[in-house]
Amino acid sequence: MKLVHDAELCEAHGVCTAVDPDRFELDDTDHLIVHSIEVAAEDLDTVRQAVESCPRQALSLQE
Ligand code: SF4
């Protein structure tokens, strides 16, 4: 699975960084850095939680 981040929708709420701090990080200017868009099977539950937690629906998963 691949993670898709829509920067137009993202408002840097940072919920995703709290759910999965290894993958998501806000930089000094409040831009979201996604460290990897490749989602391994063992990481899928955590990434799904981040996707579902985003208040802007800025994250999605694709096959
Ligand atoms: S939770 Fe959503 S809006 Fe907030 S930083 Fe993450 S992707 Fe952006």
PDB file of N, CA and C and ligand atoms in Angstrom:
ATOM      1  N   MET A   1       0.839  -1.188   0.000  1.00  0.00           N
ATOM      2  CA  MET A   1       0.000   0.000   0.000  1.00  0.00           C
ATOM      3  C   MET A   1       0.878   1.243   0.000  1.00  0.00           C
ATOM      4  N   LYS A   2       0.319   2.302  -0.598  1.00  0.00           N
ATOM      5  CA  LYS A   2       1.032   3.586  -0.607  1.00  0.00           C
ATOM      6  C   LYS A   2       0.189   4.631   0.109  1.00  0.00           C
ATOM      7  N   LEU A   3       0.889   5.489   0.810  1.00  0.00           N
ATOM      8  CA  LEU A   3       0.242   6.575   1.532  1.00  0.00           C
ATOM      9  C   LEU A   3       0.264   7.816   0.641  1.00  0.00           C
ATOM     10  N   VAL A   4      -0.887   8.475   0.542  1.00  0.00           N
ATOM     11  CA  VAL A   4      -0.989   9.705  -0.238  1.00  0.00           C
ATOM     12  C   VAL A   4      -1.310  10.856   0.706  1.00  0.00           C
ATOM     13  N   HIS A   5      -0.524  11.923   0.584  1.00  0.00           N
ATOM     14  CA  HIS A   5      -0.756  13.110   1.408  1.00  0.00           C
ATOM     15  C   HIS A   5      -1.116  14.275   0.497  1.00  0.00           C
ATOM     16  N   ASP A   6      -2.277  14.864   0.721  1.00  0.00           N
ATOM     17  CA  ASP A   6      -2.716  16.017  -0.067  1.00  0.00           C
ATOM     18  C   ASP A   6      -2.327  17.297   0.681  1.00  0.00           C
ATOM     19  N   ALA A   7      -1.258  17.929   0.224  1.00  0.00           N
ATOM     20  CA  ALA A   7      -0.737  19.123   0.908  1.00  0.00           C
ATOM     21  C   ALA A   7      -1.708  20.297   0.818  1.00  0.00           C
ATOM     22  N   GLU A   8      -2.589  20.272  -0.191  1.00  0.00           N
ATOM     23  CA  GLU A   8      -3.579  21.353  -0.316  1.00  0.00           C
ATOM     24  C   GLU A   8      -4.595  21.297   0.825  1.00  0.00           C
ATOM     25  N   LEU A   9      -4.931  20.096   1.250  1.00  0.00           N
ATOM     26  CA  LEU A   9      -5.922  19.919   2.321  1.00  0.00           C
ATOM     27  C   LEU A   9      -5.296  20.034   3.707  1.00  0.00           C
ATOM     28  N   CYS A  10      -4.042  19.647   3.818  1.00  0.00           N
ATOM     29  CA  CYS A  10      -3.379  19.587   5.130  1.00  0.00           C
ATOM     30  C   CYS A  10      -3.276  20.973   5.757  1.00  0.00           C
ATOM     31  N   GLU A  11      -3.656  21.031   7.025  1.00  0.00           N
ATOM     32  CA  GLU A  11      -3.540  22.285   7.774  1.00  0.00           C
ATOM     33  C   GLU A  11      -2.601  22.124   8.966  1.00  0.00           C
ATOM     34  N   ALA A  12      -1.743  21.121   8.887  1.00  0.00           N
ATOM     35  CA  ALA A  12      -0.688  20.913   9.881  1.00  0.00           C
ATOM     36  C   ALA A  12      -1.234  20.797  11.301  1.00  0.00           C
ATOM     37  N   HIS A  13      -2.351  20.081  11.437  1.00  0.00           N
ATOM     38  CA  HIS A  13      -2.900  19.867  12.775  1.00  0.00           C
ATOM     39  C   HIS A  13      -1.984  18.989  13.618  1.00  0.00           C
ATOM     40  N   GLY A  14      -1.270  18.100  12.956  1.00  0.00           N
ATOM     41  CA  GLY A  14      -0.301  17.279  13.676  1.00  0.00           C
ATOM     42  C   GLY A  14      -0.878  16.057  14.353  1.00  0.00           C
ATOM     43  N   VAL A  15      -2.142  15.744  14.089  1.00  0.00           N
ATOM     44  CA  VAL A  15      -2.706  14.532  14.691  1.00  0.00           C
ATOM     45  C   VAL A  15      -1.932  13.308  14.198  1.00  0.00           C
ATOM     46  N   CYS A  16      -1.611  13.295  12.937  1.00  0.00           N
ATOM     47  CA  CYS A  16      -0.890  12.151  12.367  1.00  0.00           C
ATOM     48  C   CYS A  16       0.488  11.982  13.015  1.00  0.00           C
ATOM     49  N   THR A  17       1.126  13.078  13.359  1.00  0.00           N
ATOM     50  CA  THR A  17       2.458  12.975  13.974  1.00  0.00           C
ATOM     51  C   THR A  17       2.357  12.358  15.369  1.00  0.00           C
ATOM     52  N   ALA A  18       1.234  12.572  16.040  1.00  0.00           N
ATOM     53  CA  ALA A  18       1.050  11.957  17.357  1.00  0.00           C
ATOM     54  C   ALA A  18       0.772  10.461  17.229  1.00  0.00           C
ATOM     55  N   VAL A  19       0.035  10.091  16.179  1.00  0.00           N
ATOM     56  CA  VAL A  19      -0.313   8.674  15.993  1.00  0.00           C
ATOM     57  C   VAL A  19       0.898   7.874  15.518  1.00  0.00           C
ATOM     58  N   ASP A  20       1.680   8.445  14.603  1.00  0.00           N
ATOM     59  CA  ASP A  20       2.791   7.709  13.999  1.00  0.00           C
ATOM     60  C   ASP A  20       4.000   8.642  13.819  1.00  0.00           C
ATOM     61  N   PRO A  21       4.684   8.954  14.934  1.00  0.00           N
ATOM     62  CA  PRO A  21       5.785   9.925  14.877  1.00  0.00           C
ATOM     63  C   PRO A  21       6.989   9.445  14.076  1.00  0.00           C
ATOM     64  N   ASP A  22       7.088   8.141  13.820  1.00  0.00           N
ATOM     65  CA  ASP A  22       8.206   7.654  13.001  1.00  0.00           C
ATOM     66  C   ASP A  22       8.003   8.006  11.531  1.00  0.00           C
ATOM     67  N   ARG A  23       6.767   8.154  11.121  1.00  0.00           N
ATOM     68  CA  ARG A  23       6.466   8.394   9.699  1.00  0.00           C
ATOM     69  C   ARG A  23       6.178   9.865   9.414  1.00  0.00           C
ATOM     70  N   PHE A  24       5.497  10.528  10.360  1.00  0.00           N
ATOM     71  CA  PHE A  24       5.057  11.903  10.103  1.00  0.00           C
ATOM     72  C   PHE A  24       5.804  12.877  11.008  1.00  0.00           C
ATOM     73  N   GLU A  25       6.155  14.017  10.432  1.00  0.00           N
ATOM     74  CA  GLU A  25       6.858  15.041  11.215  1.00  0.00           C
ATOM     75  C   GLU A  25       6.484  16.417  10.664  1.00  0.00           C
ATOM     76  N   LEU A  26       6.261  17.360  11.565  1.00  0.00           N
ATOM     77  CA  LEU A  26       6.044  18.749  11.132  1.00  0.00           C
ATOM     78  C   LEU A  26       7.370  19.482  11.219  1.00  0.00           C
ATOM     79  N   ASP A  27       7.741  20.196  10.156  1.00  0.00           N
ATOM     80  CA  ASP A  27       9.007  20.930  10.189  1.00  0.00           C
ATOM     81  C   ASP A  27       8.814  22.283  10.883  1.00  0.00           C
ATOM     82  N   ASP A  28       9.863  23.074  10.925  1.00  0.00           N
ATOM     83  CA  ASP A  28       9.833  24.343  11.655  1.00  0.00           C
ATOM     84  C   ASP A  28       8.814  25.324  11.086  1.00  0.00           C
ATOM     85  N   THR A  29       8.441  25.125   9.816  1.00  0.00           N
ATOM     86  CA  THR A  29       7.473  26.027   9.189  1.00  0.00           C
ATOM     87  C   THR A  29       6.090  25.372   9.068  1.00  0.00           C
ATOM     88  N   ASP A  30       5.874  24.324   9.871  1.00  0.00           N
ATOM     89  CA  ASP A  30       4.584  23.632   9.909  1.00  0.00           C
ATOM     90  C   ASP A  30       4.206  22.993   8.577  1.00  0.00           C
ATOM     91  N   HIS A  31       5.190  22.517   7.858  1.00  0.00           N
ATOM     92  CA  HIS A  31       4.920  21.669   6.694  1.00  0.00           C
ATOM     93  C   HIS A  31       5.098  20.216   7.114  1.00  0.00           C
ATOM     94  N   LEU A  32       4.184  19.393   6.645  1.00  0.00           N
ATOM     95  CA  LEU A  32       4.256  17.988   7.025  1.00  0.00           C
ATOM     96  C   LEU A  32       5.282  17.259   6.160  1.00  0.00           C
ATOM     97  N   ILE A  33       6.172  16.548   6.826  1.00  0.00           N
ATOM     98  CA  ILE A  33       7.125  15.672   6.149  1.00  0.00           C
ATOM     99  C   ILE A  33       6.642  14.238   6.346  1.00  0.00           C
ATOM    100  N   VAL A  34       6.475  13.507   5.239  1.00  0.00           N
ATOM    101  CA  VAL A  34       6.138  12.086   5.313  1.00  0.00           C
ATOM    102  C   VAL A  34       7.411  11.321   4.991  1.00  0.00           C
ATOM    103  N   HIS A  35       7.939  10.622   5.967  1.00  0.00           N
ATOM    104  CA  HIS A  35       9.240   9.986   5.798  1.00  0.00           C
ATOM    105  C   HIS A  35       9.203   8.810   4.836  1.00  0.00           C
ATOM    106  N   SER A  36       8.061   8.147   4.743  1.00  0.00           N
ATOM    107  CA  SER A  36       7.955   7.068   3.761  1.00  0.00           C
ATOM    108  C   SER A  36       6.508   6.934   3.321  1.00  0.00           C
ATOM    109  N   ILE A  37       6.302   6.835   1.995  1.00  0.00           N
ATOM    110  CA  ILE A  37       4.932   6.617   1.506  1.00  0.00           C
ATOM    111  C   ILE A  37       4.650   5.125   1.322  1.00  0.00           C
ATOM    112  N   GLU A  38       5.688   4.301   1.389  1.00  0.00           N
ATOM    113  CA  GLU A  38       5.495   2.848   1.288  1.00  0.00           C
ATOM    114  C   GLU A  38       5.042   2.321   2.642  1.00  0.00           C
ATOM    115  N   VAL A  39       3.908   1.611   2.662  1.00  0.00           N
ATOM    116  CA  VAL A  39       3.377   1.106   3.932  1.00  0.00           C
ATOM    117  C   VAL A  39       3.477  -0.414   3.944  1.00  0.00           C
ATOM    118  N   ALA A  40       4.330  -0.919   4.806  1.00  0.00           N
ATOM    119  CA  ALA A  40       4.479  -2.366   4.957  1.00  0.00           C
ATOM    120  C   ALA A  40       3.273  -2.925   5.702  1.00  0.00           C
ATOM    121  N   ALA A  41       3.005  -4.199   5.495  1.00  0.00           N
ATOM    122  CA  ALA A  41       1.824  -4.831   6.095  1.00  0.00           C
ATOM    123  C   ALA A  41       1.795  -4.649   7.606  1.00  0.00           C
ATOM    124  N   GLU A  42       2.958  -4.742   8.229  1.00  0.00           N
ATOM    125  CA  GLU A  42       2.986  -4.653   9.700  1.00  0.00           C
ATOM    126  C   GLU A  42       2.719  -3.234  10.207  1.00  0.00           C
ATOM    127  N   ASP A  43       2.835  -2.250   9.312  1.00  0.00           N
ATOM    128  CA  ASP A  43       2.594  -0.854   9.714  1.00  0.00           C
ATOM    129  C   ASP A  43       1.190  -0.371   9.349  1.00  0.00           C
ATOM    130  N   LEU A  44       0.439  -1.228   8.686  1.00  0.00           N
ATOM    131  CA  LEU A  44      -0.834  -0.786   8.105  1.00  0.00           C
ATOM    132  C   LEU A  44      -1.841  -0.308   9.154  1.00  0.00           C
ATOM    133  N   ASP A  45      -1.935  -1.001  10.272  1.00  0.00           N
ATOM    134  CA  ASP A  45      -2.915  -0.601  11.298  1.00  0.00           C
ATOM    135  C   ASP A  45      -2.618   0.803  11.814  1.00  0.00           C
ATOM    136  N   THR A  46      -1.349   1.087  12.065  1.00  0.00           N
ATOM    137  CA  THR A  46      -0.968   2.405  12.579  1.00  0.00           C
ATOM    138  C   THR A  46      -1.239   3.481  11.547  1.00  0.00           C
ATOM    139  N   VAL A  47      -0.893   3.204  10.298  1.00  0.00           N
ATOM    140  CA  VAL A  47      -1.099   4.206   9.247  1.00  0.00           C
ATOM    141  C   VAL A  47      -2.593   4.432   9.011  1.00  0.00           C
ATOM    142  N   ARG A  48      -3.360   3.360   9.059  1.00  0.00           N
ATOM    143  CA  ARG A  48      -4.824   3.509   8.924  1.00  0.00           C
ATOM    144  C   ARG A  48      -5.375   4.412  10.023  1.00  0.00           C
ATOM    145  N   GLN A  49      -4.862   4.236  11.221  1.00  0.00           N
ATOM    146  CA  GLN A  49      -5.306   5.060  12.351  1.00  0.00           C
ATOM    147  C   GLN A  49      -4.972   6.531  12.082  1.00  0.00           C
ATOM    148  N   ALA A  50      -3.787   6.795  11.540  1.00  0.00           N
ATOM    149  CA  ALA A  50      -3.412   8.173  11.216  1.00  0.00           C
ATOM    150  C   ALA A  50      -4.326   8.738  10.129  1.00  0.00           C
ATOM    151  N   VAL A  51      -4.599   7.927   9.109  1.00  0.00           N
ATOM    152  CA  VAL A  51      -5.473   8.365   8.012  1.00  0.00           C
ATOM    153  C   VAL A  51      -6.854   8.723   8.557  1.00  0.00           C
ATOM    154  N   GLU A  52      -7.383   7.853   9.417  1.00  0.00           N
ATOM    155  CA  GLU A  52      -8.735   8.069   9.933  1.00  0.00           C
ATOM    156  C   GLU A  52      -8.784   9.214  10.949  1.00  0.00           C
ATOM    157  N   SER A  53      -7.646   9.538  11.551  1.00  0.00           N
ATOM    158  CA  SER A  53      -7.604  10.596  12.568  1.00  0.00           C
ATOM    159  C   SER A  53      -7.458  11.984  11.977  1.00  0.00           C
ATOM    160  N   CYS A  54      -7.038  12.076  10.725  1.00  0.00           N
ATOM    161  CA  CYS A  54      -6.769  13.389  10.138  1.00  0.00           C
ATOM    162  C   CYS A  54      -8.069  14.183  10.018  1.00  0.00           C
ATOM    163  N   PRO A  55      -8.148  15.342  10.650  1.00  0.00           N
ATOM    164  CA  PRO A  55      -9.391  16.119  10.622  1.00  0.00           C
ATOM    165  C   PRO A  55      -9.679  16.770   9.275  1.00  0.00           C
ATOM    166  N   ARG A  56      -8.697  16.744   8.366  1.00  0.00           N
ATOM    167  CA  ARG A  56      -8.873  17.366   7.050  1.00  0.00           C
ATOM    168  C   ARG A  56      -9.004  16.347   5.932  1.00  0.00           C
ATOM    169  N   GLN A  57      -9.025  15.074   6.269  1.00  0.00           N
ATOM    170  CA  GLN A  57      -9.027  14.010   5.261  1.00  0.00           C
ATOM    171  C   GLN A  57      -7.922  14.214   4.230  1.00  0.00           C
ATOM    172  N   ALA A  58      -6.757  14.629   4.720  1.00  0.00           N
ATOM    173  CA  ALA A  58      -5.636  14.906   3.825  1.00  0.00           C
ATOM    174  C   ALA A  58      -4.774  13.674   3.556  1.00  0.00           C
ATOM    175  N   LEU A  59      -5.083  12.585   4.251  1.00  0.00           N
ATOM    176  CA  LEU A  59      -4.312  11.350   4.081  1.00  0.00           C
ATOM    177  C   LEU A  59      -5.204  10.260   3.509  1.00  0.00           C
ATOM    178  N   SER A  60      -4.643   9.448   2.616  1.00  0.00           N
ATOM    179  CA  SER A  60      -5.385   8.304   2.108  1.00  0.00           C
ATOM    180  C   SER A  60      -4.415   7.189   1.763  1.00  0.00           C
ATOM    181  N   LEU A  61      -4.955   6.006   1.588  1.00  0.00           N
ATOM    182  CA  LEU A  61      -4.160   4.833   1.218  1.00  0.00           C
ATOM    183  C   LEU A  61      -4.574   4.363  -0.160  1.00  0.00           C
ATOM    184  N   GLN A  62      -3.589   3.969  -0.961  1.00  0.00           N
ATOM    185  CA  GLN A  62      -3.853   3.415  -2.296  1.00  0.00           C
ATOM    186  C   GLN A  62      -3.167   2.083  -2.430  1.00  0.00           C
ATOM    187  N   GLU A  63      -3.779   1.164  -3.203  1.00  0.00           N
ATOM    188  CA  GLU A  63      -3.157  -0.137  -3.491  1.00  0.00           C
ATOM    189  C   GLU A  63      -1.868   0.056  -4.277  1.00  0.00           C
TER     190      GLU A  63
HETATM  191  S1  SF4 B   1      -3.384  15.204  10.728  1.00  0.00           S
HETATM  192 FE1  SF4 B   1      -3.948  15.715   8.606  1.00  0.00          FE
HETATM  193  S2  SF4 B   1      -4.071  17.932   8.563  1.00  0.00           S
HETATM  194 FE2  SF4 B   1      -2.921  17.362  10.375  1.00  0.00          FE
HETATM  195  S3  SF4 B   1      -0.759  17.366   9.775  1.00  0.00           S
HETATM  196 FE3  SF4 B   1      -1.513  15.294   9.523  1.00  0.00          FE
HETATM  197  S4  SF4 B   1      -2.158  15.214   7.376  1.00  0.00           S
HETATM  198 FE4  SF4 B   1      -2.003  17.376   7.908  1.00  0.00          FE
END
